[in-house]
Structures are given as structure tokens and as C-alpha cells.
mmCIF file of C-alpha atoms in Angstrom:
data_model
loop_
_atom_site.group_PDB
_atom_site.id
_atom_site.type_symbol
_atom_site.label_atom_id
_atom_site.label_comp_id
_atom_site.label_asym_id
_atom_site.label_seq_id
_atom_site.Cartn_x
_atom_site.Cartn_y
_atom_site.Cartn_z
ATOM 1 C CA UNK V 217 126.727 91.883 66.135
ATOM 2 C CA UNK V 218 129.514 93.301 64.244
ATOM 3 C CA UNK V 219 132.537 91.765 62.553
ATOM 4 C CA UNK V 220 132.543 88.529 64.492
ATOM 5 C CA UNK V 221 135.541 85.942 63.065
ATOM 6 C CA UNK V 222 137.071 83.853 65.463
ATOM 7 C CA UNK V 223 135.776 82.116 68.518
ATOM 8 C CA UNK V 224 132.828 83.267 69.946
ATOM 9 C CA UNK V 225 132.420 82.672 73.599
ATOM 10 C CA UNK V 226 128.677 83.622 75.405
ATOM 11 C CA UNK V 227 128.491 83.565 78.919
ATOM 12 C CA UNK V 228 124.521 82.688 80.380
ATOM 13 C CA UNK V 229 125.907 85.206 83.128
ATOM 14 C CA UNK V 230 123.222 84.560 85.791
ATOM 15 C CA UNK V 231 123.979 81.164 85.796
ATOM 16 C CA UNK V 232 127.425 81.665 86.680
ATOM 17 C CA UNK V 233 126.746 84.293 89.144
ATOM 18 C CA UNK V 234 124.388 82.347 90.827
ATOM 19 C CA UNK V 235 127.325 79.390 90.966
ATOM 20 C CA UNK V 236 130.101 82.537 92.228
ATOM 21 C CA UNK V 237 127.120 83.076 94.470
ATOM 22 C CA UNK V 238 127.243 79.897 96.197
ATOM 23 C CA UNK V 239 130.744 79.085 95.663
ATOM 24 C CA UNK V 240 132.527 82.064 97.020
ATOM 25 C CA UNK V 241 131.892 82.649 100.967
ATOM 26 C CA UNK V 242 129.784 85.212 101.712
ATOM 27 C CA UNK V 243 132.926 86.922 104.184
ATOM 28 C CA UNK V 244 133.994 88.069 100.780
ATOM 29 C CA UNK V 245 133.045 92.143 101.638
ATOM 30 C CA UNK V 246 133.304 95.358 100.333
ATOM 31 C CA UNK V 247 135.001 98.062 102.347
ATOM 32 C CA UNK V 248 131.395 99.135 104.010
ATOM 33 C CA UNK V 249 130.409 95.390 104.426
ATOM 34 C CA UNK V 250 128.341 94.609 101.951
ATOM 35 C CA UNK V 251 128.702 91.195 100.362
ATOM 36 C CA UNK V 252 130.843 90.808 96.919
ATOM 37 C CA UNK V 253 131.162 87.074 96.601
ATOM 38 C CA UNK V 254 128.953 86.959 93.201
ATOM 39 C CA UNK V 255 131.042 90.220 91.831
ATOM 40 C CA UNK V 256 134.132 88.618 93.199
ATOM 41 C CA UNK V 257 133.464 85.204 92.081
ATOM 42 C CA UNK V 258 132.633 86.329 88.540
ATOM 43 C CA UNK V 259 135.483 88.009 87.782
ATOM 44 C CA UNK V 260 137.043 85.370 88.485
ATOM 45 C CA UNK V 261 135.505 83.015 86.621
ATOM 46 C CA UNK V 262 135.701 85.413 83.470
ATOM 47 C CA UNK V 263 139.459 85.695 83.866
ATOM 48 C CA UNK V 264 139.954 81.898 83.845
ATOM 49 C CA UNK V 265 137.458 81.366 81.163
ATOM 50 C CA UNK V 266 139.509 83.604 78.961
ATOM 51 C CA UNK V 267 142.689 82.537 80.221
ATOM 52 C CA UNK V 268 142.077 78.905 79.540
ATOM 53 C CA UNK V 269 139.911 79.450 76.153
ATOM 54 C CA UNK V 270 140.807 82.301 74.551
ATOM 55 C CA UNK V 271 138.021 83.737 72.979
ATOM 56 C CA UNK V 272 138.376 86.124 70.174
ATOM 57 C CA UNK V 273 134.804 87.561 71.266
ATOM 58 C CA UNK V 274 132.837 87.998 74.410
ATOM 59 C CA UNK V 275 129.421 88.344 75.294
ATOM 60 C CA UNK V 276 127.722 88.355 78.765
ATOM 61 C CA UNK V 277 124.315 87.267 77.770
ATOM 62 C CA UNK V 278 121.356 88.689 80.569
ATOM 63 C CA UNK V 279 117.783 87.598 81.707
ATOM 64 C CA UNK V 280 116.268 90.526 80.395
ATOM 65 C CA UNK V 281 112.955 88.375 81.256
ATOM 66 C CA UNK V 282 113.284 85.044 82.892
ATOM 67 C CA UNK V 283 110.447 83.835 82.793
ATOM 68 C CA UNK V 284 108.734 86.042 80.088
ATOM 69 C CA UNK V 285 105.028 85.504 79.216
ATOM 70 C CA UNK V 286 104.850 84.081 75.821
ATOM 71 C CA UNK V 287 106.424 80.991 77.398
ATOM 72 C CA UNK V 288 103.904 81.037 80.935
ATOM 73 C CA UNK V 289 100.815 81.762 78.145
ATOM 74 C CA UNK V 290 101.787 78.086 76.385
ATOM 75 C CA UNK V 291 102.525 76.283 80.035
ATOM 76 C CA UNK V 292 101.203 78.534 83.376
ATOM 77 C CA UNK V 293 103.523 76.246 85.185
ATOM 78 C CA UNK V 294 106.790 77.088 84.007
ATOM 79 C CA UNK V 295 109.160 78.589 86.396
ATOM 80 C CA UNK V 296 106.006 79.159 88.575
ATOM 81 C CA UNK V 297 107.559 77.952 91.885
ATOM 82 C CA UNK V 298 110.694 80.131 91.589
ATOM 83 C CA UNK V 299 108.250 83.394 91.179
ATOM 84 C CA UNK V 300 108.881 85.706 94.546
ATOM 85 C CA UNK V 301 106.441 88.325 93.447
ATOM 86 C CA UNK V 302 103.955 88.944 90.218
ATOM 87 C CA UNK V 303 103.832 91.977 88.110
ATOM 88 C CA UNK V 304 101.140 92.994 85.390
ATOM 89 C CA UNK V 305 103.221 95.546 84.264
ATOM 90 C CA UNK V 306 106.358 93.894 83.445
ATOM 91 C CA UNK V 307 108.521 90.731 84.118
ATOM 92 C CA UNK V 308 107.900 89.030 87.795
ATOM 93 C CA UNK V 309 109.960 88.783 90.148
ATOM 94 C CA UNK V 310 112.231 85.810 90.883
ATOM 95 C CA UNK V 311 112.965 84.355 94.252
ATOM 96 C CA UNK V 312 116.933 85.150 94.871
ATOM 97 C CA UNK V 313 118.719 85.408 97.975
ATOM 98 C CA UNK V 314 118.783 88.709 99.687
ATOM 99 C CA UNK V 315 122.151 89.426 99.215
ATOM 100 C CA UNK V 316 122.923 88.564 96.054
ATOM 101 C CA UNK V 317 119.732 90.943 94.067
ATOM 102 C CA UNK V 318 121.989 93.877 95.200
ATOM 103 C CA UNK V 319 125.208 92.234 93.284
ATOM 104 C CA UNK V 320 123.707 92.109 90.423
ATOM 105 C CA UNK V 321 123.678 95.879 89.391
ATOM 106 C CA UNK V 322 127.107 95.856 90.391
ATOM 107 C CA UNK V 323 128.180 92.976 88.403
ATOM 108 C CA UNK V 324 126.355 94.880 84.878
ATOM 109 C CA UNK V 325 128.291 98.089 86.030
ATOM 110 C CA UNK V 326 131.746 96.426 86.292
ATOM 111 C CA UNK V 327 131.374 94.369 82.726
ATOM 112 C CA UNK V 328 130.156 98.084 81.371
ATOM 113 C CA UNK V 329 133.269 99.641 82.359
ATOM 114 C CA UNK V 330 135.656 97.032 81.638
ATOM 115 C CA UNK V 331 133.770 96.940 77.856
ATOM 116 C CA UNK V 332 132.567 93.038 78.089
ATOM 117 C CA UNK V 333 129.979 93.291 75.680
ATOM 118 C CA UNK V 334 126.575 92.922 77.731
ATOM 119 C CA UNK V 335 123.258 91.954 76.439
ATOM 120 C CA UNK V 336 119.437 91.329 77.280
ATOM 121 C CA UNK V 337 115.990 91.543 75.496
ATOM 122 C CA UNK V 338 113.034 92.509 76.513
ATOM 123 C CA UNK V 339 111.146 89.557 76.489
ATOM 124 C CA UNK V 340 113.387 87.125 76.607
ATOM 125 C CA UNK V 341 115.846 84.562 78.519
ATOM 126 C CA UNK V 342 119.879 85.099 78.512
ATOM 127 C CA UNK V 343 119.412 81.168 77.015
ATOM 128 C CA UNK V 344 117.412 83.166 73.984
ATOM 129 C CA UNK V 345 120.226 85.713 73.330
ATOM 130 C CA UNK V 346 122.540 82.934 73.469
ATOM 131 C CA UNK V 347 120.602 80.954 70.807
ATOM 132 C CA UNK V 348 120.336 83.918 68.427
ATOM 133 C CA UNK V 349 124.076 85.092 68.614
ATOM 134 C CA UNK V 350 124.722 81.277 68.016
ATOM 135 C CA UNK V 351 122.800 80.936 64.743
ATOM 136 C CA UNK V 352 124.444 83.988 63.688
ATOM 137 C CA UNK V 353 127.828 82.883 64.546
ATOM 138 C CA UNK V 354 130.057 82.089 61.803
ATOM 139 C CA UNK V 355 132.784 80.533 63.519
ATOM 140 C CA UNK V 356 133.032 78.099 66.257
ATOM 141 C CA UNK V 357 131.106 78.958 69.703
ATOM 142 C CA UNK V 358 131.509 78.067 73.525
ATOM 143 C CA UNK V 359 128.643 78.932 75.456
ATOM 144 C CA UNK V 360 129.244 78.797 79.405
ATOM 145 C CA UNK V 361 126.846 77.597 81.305
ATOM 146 C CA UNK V 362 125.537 75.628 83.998
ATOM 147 C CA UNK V 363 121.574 75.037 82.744
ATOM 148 C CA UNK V 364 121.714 71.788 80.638
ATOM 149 C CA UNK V 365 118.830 73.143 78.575
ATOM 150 C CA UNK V 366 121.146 74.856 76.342
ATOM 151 C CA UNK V 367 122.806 71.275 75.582
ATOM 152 C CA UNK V 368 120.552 71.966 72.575
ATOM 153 C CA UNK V 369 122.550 74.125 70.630
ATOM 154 C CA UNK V 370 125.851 71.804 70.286
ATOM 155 C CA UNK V 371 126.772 71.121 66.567
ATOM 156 C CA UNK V 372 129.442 69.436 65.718
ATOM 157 C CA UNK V 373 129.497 70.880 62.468
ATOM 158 C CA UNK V 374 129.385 73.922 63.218
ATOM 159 C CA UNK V 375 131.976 74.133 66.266
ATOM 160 C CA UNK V 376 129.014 74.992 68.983
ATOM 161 C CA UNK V 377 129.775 73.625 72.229
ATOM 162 C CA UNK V 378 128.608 74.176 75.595
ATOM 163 C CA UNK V 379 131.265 74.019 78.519
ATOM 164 C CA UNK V 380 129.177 73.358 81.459
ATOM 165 C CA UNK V 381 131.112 73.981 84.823
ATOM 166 C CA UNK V 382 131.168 71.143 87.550
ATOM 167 C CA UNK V 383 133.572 72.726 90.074
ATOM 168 C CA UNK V 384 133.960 76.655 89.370
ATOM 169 C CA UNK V 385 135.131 76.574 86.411
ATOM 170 C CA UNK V 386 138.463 75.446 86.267
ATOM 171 C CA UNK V 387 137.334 72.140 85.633
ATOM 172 C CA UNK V 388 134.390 71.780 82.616
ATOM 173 C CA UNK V 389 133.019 69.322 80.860
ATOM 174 C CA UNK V 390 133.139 69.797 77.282
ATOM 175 C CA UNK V 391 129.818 69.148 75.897
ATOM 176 C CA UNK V 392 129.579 68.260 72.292
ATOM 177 C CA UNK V 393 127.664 65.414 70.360
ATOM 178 C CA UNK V 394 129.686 62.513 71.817
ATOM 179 C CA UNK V 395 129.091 62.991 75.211
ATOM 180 C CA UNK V 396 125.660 64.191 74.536
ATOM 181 C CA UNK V 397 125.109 60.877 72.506
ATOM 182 C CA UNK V 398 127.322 58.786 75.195
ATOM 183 C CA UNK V 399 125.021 60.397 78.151
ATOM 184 C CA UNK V 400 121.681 61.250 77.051
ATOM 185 C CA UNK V 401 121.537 59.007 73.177
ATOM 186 C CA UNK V 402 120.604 61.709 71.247
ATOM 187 C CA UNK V 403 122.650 65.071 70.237
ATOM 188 C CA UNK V 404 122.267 68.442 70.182
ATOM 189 C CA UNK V 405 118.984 68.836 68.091
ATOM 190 C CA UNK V 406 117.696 65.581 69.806
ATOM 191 C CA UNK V 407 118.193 66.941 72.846
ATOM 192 C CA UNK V 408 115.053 69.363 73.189
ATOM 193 C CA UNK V 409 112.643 66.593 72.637
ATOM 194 C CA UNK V 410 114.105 64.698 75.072
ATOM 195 C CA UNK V 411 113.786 67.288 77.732
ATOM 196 C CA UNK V 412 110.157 68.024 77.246
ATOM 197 C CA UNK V 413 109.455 64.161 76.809
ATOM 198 C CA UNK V 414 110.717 63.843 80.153
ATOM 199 C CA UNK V 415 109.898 67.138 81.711
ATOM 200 C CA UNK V 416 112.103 69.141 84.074
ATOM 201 C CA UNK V 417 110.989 69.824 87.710
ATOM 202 C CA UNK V 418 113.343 72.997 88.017
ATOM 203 C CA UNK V 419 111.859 74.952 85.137
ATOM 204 C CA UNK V 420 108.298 73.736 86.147
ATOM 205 C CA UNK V 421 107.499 71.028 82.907
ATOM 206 C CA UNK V 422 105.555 68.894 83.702
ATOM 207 C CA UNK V 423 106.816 66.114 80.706
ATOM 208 C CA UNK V 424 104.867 63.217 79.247
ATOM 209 C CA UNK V 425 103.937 61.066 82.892
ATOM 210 C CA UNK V 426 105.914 57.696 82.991
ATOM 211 C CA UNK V 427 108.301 58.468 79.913
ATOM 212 C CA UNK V 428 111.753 59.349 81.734
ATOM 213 C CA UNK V 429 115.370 59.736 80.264
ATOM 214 C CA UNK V 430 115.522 56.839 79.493
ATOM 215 C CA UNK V 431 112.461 55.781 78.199
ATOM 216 C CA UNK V 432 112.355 59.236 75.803
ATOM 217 C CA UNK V 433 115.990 58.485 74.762
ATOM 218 C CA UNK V 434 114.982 54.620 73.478
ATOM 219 C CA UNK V 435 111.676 56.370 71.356
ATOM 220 C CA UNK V 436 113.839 59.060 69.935
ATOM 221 C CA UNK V 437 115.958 56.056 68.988
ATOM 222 C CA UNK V 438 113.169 54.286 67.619
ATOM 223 C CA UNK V 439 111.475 57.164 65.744
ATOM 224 C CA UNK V 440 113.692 59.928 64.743
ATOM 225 C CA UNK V 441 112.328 63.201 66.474
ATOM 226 C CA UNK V 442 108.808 63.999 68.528
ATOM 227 C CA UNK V 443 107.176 64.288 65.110
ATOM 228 C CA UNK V 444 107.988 60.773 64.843
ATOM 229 C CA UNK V 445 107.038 59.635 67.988
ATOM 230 C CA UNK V 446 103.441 60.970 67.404
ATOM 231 C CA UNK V 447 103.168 59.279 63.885
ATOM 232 C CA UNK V 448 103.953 56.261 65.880
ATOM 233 C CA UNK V 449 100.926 56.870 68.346
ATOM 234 C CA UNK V 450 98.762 57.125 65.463
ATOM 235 C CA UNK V 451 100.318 54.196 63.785
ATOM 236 C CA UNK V 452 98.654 51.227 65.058
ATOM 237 C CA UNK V 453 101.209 49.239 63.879
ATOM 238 C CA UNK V 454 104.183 51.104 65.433
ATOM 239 C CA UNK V 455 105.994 48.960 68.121
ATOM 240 C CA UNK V 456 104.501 51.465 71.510
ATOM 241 C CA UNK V 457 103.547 49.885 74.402
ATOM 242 C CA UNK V 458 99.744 50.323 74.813
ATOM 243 C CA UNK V 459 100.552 52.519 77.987
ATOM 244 C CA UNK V 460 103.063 54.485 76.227
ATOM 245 C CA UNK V 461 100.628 55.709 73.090
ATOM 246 C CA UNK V 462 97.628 56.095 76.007
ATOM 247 C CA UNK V 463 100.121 58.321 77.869
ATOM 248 C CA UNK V 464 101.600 60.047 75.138
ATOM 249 C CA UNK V 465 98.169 60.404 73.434
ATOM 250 C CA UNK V 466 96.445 62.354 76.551
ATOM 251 C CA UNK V 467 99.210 64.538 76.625
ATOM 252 C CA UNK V 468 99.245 65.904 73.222
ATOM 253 C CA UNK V 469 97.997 69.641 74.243
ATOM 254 C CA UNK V 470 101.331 69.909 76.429
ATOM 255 C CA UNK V 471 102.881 68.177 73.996
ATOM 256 C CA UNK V 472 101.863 70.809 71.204
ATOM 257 C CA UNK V 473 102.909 73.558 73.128
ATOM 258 C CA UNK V 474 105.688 72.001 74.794
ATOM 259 C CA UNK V 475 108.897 72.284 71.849
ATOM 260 C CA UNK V 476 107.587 76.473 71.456
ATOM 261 C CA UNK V 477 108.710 76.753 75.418
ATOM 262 C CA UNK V 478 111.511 74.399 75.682
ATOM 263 C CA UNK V 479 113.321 75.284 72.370
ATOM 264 C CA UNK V 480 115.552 78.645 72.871
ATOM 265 C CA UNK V 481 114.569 80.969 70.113
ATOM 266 C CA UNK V 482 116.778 81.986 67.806
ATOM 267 C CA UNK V 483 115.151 85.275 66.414
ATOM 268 C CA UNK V 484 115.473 86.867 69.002
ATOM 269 C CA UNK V 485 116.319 91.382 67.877
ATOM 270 C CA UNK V 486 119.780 91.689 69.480
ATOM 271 C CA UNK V 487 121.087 94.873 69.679
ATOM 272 C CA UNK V 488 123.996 96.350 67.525
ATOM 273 C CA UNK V 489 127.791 95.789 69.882
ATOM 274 C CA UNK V 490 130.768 95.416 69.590
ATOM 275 C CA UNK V 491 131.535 91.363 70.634
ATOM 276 C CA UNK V 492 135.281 91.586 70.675
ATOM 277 C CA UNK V 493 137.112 90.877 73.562
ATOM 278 C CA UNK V 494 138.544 94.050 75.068
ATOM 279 C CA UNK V 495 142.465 94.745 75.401
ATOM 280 C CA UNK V 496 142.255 97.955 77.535
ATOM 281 C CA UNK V 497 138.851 99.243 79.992
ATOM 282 C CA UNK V 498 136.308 101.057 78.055
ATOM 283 C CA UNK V 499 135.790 103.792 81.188
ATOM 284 C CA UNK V 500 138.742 103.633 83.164
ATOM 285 C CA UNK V 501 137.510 106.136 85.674
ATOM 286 C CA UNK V 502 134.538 104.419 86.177
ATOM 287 C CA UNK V 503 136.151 101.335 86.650
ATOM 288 C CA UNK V 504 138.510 102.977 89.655
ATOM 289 C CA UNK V 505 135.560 104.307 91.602
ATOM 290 C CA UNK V 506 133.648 100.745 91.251
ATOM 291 C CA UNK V 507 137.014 98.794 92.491
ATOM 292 C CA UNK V 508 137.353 101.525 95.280
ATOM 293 C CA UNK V 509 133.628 101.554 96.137
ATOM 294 C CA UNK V 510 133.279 97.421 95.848
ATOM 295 C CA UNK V 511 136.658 96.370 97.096
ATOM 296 C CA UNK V 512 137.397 94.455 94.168
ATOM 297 C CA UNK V 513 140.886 93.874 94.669
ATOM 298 C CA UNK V 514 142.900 90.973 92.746
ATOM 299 C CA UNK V 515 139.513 89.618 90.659
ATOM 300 C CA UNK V 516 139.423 92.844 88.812
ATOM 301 C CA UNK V 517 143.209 93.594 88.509
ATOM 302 C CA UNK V 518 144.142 89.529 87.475
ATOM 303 C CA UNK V 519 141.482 89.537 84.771
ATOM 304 C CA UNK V 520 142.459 93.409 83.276
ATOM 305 C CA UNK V 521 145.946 91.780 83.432
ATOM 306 C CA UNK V 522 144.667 88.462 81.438
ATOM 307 C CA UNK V 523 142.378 90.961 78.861
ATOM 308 C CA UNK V 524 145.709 93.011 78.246
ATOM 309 C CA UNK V 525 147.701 89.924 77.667
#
């Protein structure tokens, strides 16, 4: 991570590809008639991001693992329903539509060419990367994303916020600790605790049973962080309902493991690139034969046009 002043922006790219995906008809073709929508789409949504934003620095952050097995050793149930296929050997195989798995190479070839920055670790999520260019970051950071999990990392004070997409993304919500606090009643850091207090179905946690948002939001309130909250349960005095310290007191081995999984690490050993946005393609030639090959048409030309700007 070299030389990064300015605004950082990290894309969690498979959550916006997954979003082009589904957004962008499938009609969208190359010339042999294979489906382009996620390339298309992505493009797209890169262009406007930098359009709109204007990042001084760029980094497609990639599942490298998404589901990787420090995480499934602490809770066997996470991401466990979305798992098309095991592997001993290496990182299992998610369930994703048939014809978007064969975007996806496409999609790290383009970004290669063009010279968007483009990074995964073995062994961990594109939400881990994000978290560990973030605590490097020395200026202010927009991380793009459409996974709430990642509210976590907002910091006012530090100029980290997350700009989740609710239609493409032309139009984004701006996530920092006001709306956090206005939505949810807790910010950024709070925010972690109150997602494995109340679980989450689509990653597979199971939470603490009968504590939802709201409930988790008003003990968070109450007692400062899940360290708190615990204290409480072993404070007899503490103002718990007897069914909330029975309930949170049977789950304390999820609840020990629990903040390990949910929390995005922020260690993680990125690689050594170069983050800054590019002006011109890195391969040119390359990047010819791909728009040729893929029909890529007006996404790739309006965002080379927006990158040159």
C-alpha cells in the first residue's frame, strides 16, 4: 500500500457485482452470446462511483476466501447454507448463479488491464482487506458496499464512511455515525456487537435468542459494549430482565466466539500495489482484445473517458 494521501475509496467488488448481476438484464451479451450484465454493470458502476466521488485511490477488494475456515472453526454455521460444494483442500464453493461464475474471471481481467488496483488474501473475506487497508488509511475512506456488516468501520474521526447503494448506485446512502446512531443507536464500533447480539440469518449467526435490534440496541445503551452487557449478567444487581441474563447467560460459548467471526480483521498481509487511481490503461492491448472478445462497448469506453478526465 504505497503512497496513499487523499481519498481512499475500496470497492467490496462481489457485492456490487452480484447487485450489476441482478440489476442489469441478462440480454446484455457478448458478441458469441454469452452473458455480460455483471461485467457490464460494473463498469458502470465504477465509472459513476468515480465520477460522482472522486477518489484519489482505488482498490477493488476480492473474496479471496468467503467463507474461510478460521471463521466456520469458531461457528460451523456461518455461511453454511450458501455453500454449493465442500473442499478439504481449499476454500468451498459458494452457491452463485450459473451465469454469472463465468463473469467473474472476466471482470478481474478487465480491472487488470485497465490498472484498478485488485486485491484478495488467502484466507480471507474482501470485508477483511477492506478493514486492513482502512486502519492503514491515513486520510478519509469510502468503502462501497452493499453488506451492512461493514457499517462497522465508520469513524467519524477519521473520515471512514461506507456508501451503501440502494438503487445502482447513483443513489447511496451515506453511512456515517449519525445515521448509524439515528437507525441502529449505536455507531460504528457499536455496531459489531449489535449484529452478533442479534444474529444475522444471511451469514448463518445464529445471535443471542429473543434479543433483536432493538432489544441489543437498548443494552448497548444501557451498558456500554458486550463486555458490559456480560458484567451486567453477572451483576445481580444490574437492571436485566431475568429472561434476558438466562438467555444471554446460556449463550455465552457463541457469545465468546461470536465478536472473533463478526469483527472484520484488520491484520490482514496485503500485498504491496499501487492504490492510485489510474489516468491511462495499464495494458492497452489487452484491454482491446477483452472489449472485442466481451463486447464491452460504452461501459468500458465512458469509464476510460471518466479515469482520463
Amino acid at each position: 500500500m504505497r503512497g496513499v494521501t487523499g481519498r481512499l475509496m475500496l470497492l467490496d467488488t462481489a457485492s456490487l457485482y452480484f447487485r450489476a448481476f441482478f440489476g442489469v438484464p441478462d440480454s446484455v451479451k457478448a458478441p458469441d452470446g454469452t452473458p455480460v450484465n455483471a461485467v457490464r454493470g460494473l463498469l458502470d458502476f465504477i465509472d459513476r462511483l468515480v465520477r460522482d466521488h472522486r477518489p484519489d485511490h482505488l482498490v477493488a477488494c476480492m473474496d479471496a476466501d468467503w467463507r474461510p475456515h478460521w471463521r466456520v472453526e469458531l461457528i460451523p454455521s456461518y455461511k453454511a447454507h450458501r455453500v454449493a460444494e465442500e473442499h478439504t483442500a481449499g476454500p468451498d464453493e459458494e452457491e452463485v448463479p450459473d451465469t454469472l461464475s463465468p463473469q467473474v474471471p472476466v471482470i478481474e481481467a478487465v480491472l487488470d488491464a485497465v490498472g484498478i488496483a485488485r486485491v484478495g488474501v488467502a484466507g480471507y473475506e474482501a470485508d477483511d482487506v477492506i478493514g486492513t487497508f482502512t486502519a492503514r488509511a491515513t486520510g478519509p475512506v469510502d468503502i462501497v458496499t452493499g453488506d451492512r456488516d461493514l457499517y462497522q468501520l465508520v469513524d467519524d474521526a477519521r473520515g471512514v464512511r461506507v456508501l451503501y447503494p440502494l438503487k445502482g448506485v447513483g443513489t447511496l446512502q451515506l453511512t456515517d455515525e449519525a445515521w448509524l446512531r439515528g437507525k441502529y443507536g449505536v455507531d460504528g464500533r457499536g455496531y459489531a456487537d449489535l449484529a452478533l447480539l442479534r444474529g444475522d440469518p444471511s451469514d448463518g449467526l445464529p445471535g443471542v435468542p429473543g434479543i433483536g435490534e432493538k432489544t441489543a440496541a437498548k443494552l448497548l445503551a444501557e451498558y456500554g459494549d458486550l463486555a458490559g452487557i456480560m458484567a451486567a449478567v453477572d451483576d445481580r444487581g444490574s437492571k436485566l430482565t431475568p429472561t434476558q441474563r438466562r438467555r444471554l447467560d446460556e449463550s455465552r460459548p457463541y457469545l465468546a466466539v461470536a465478536p472473533k467471526v463478526v469483527r472484520v480483521a484488520d491484520d490482514v498481509p496485503l500485498p504491496d500495489v499501487t492504490t492510485v487511481l489510474p489516468r491511462t490503461p495499464r495494458d492497452p492491448a489487452e484491454l482491446e482484445v477483452l472489449a472485442a472478445r466481451w463486447g464491452l462497448g460504452g461501459s468500458l469506453e465512458r469509464l476510460l473517458t471518466t479515469l482520463s478526465a
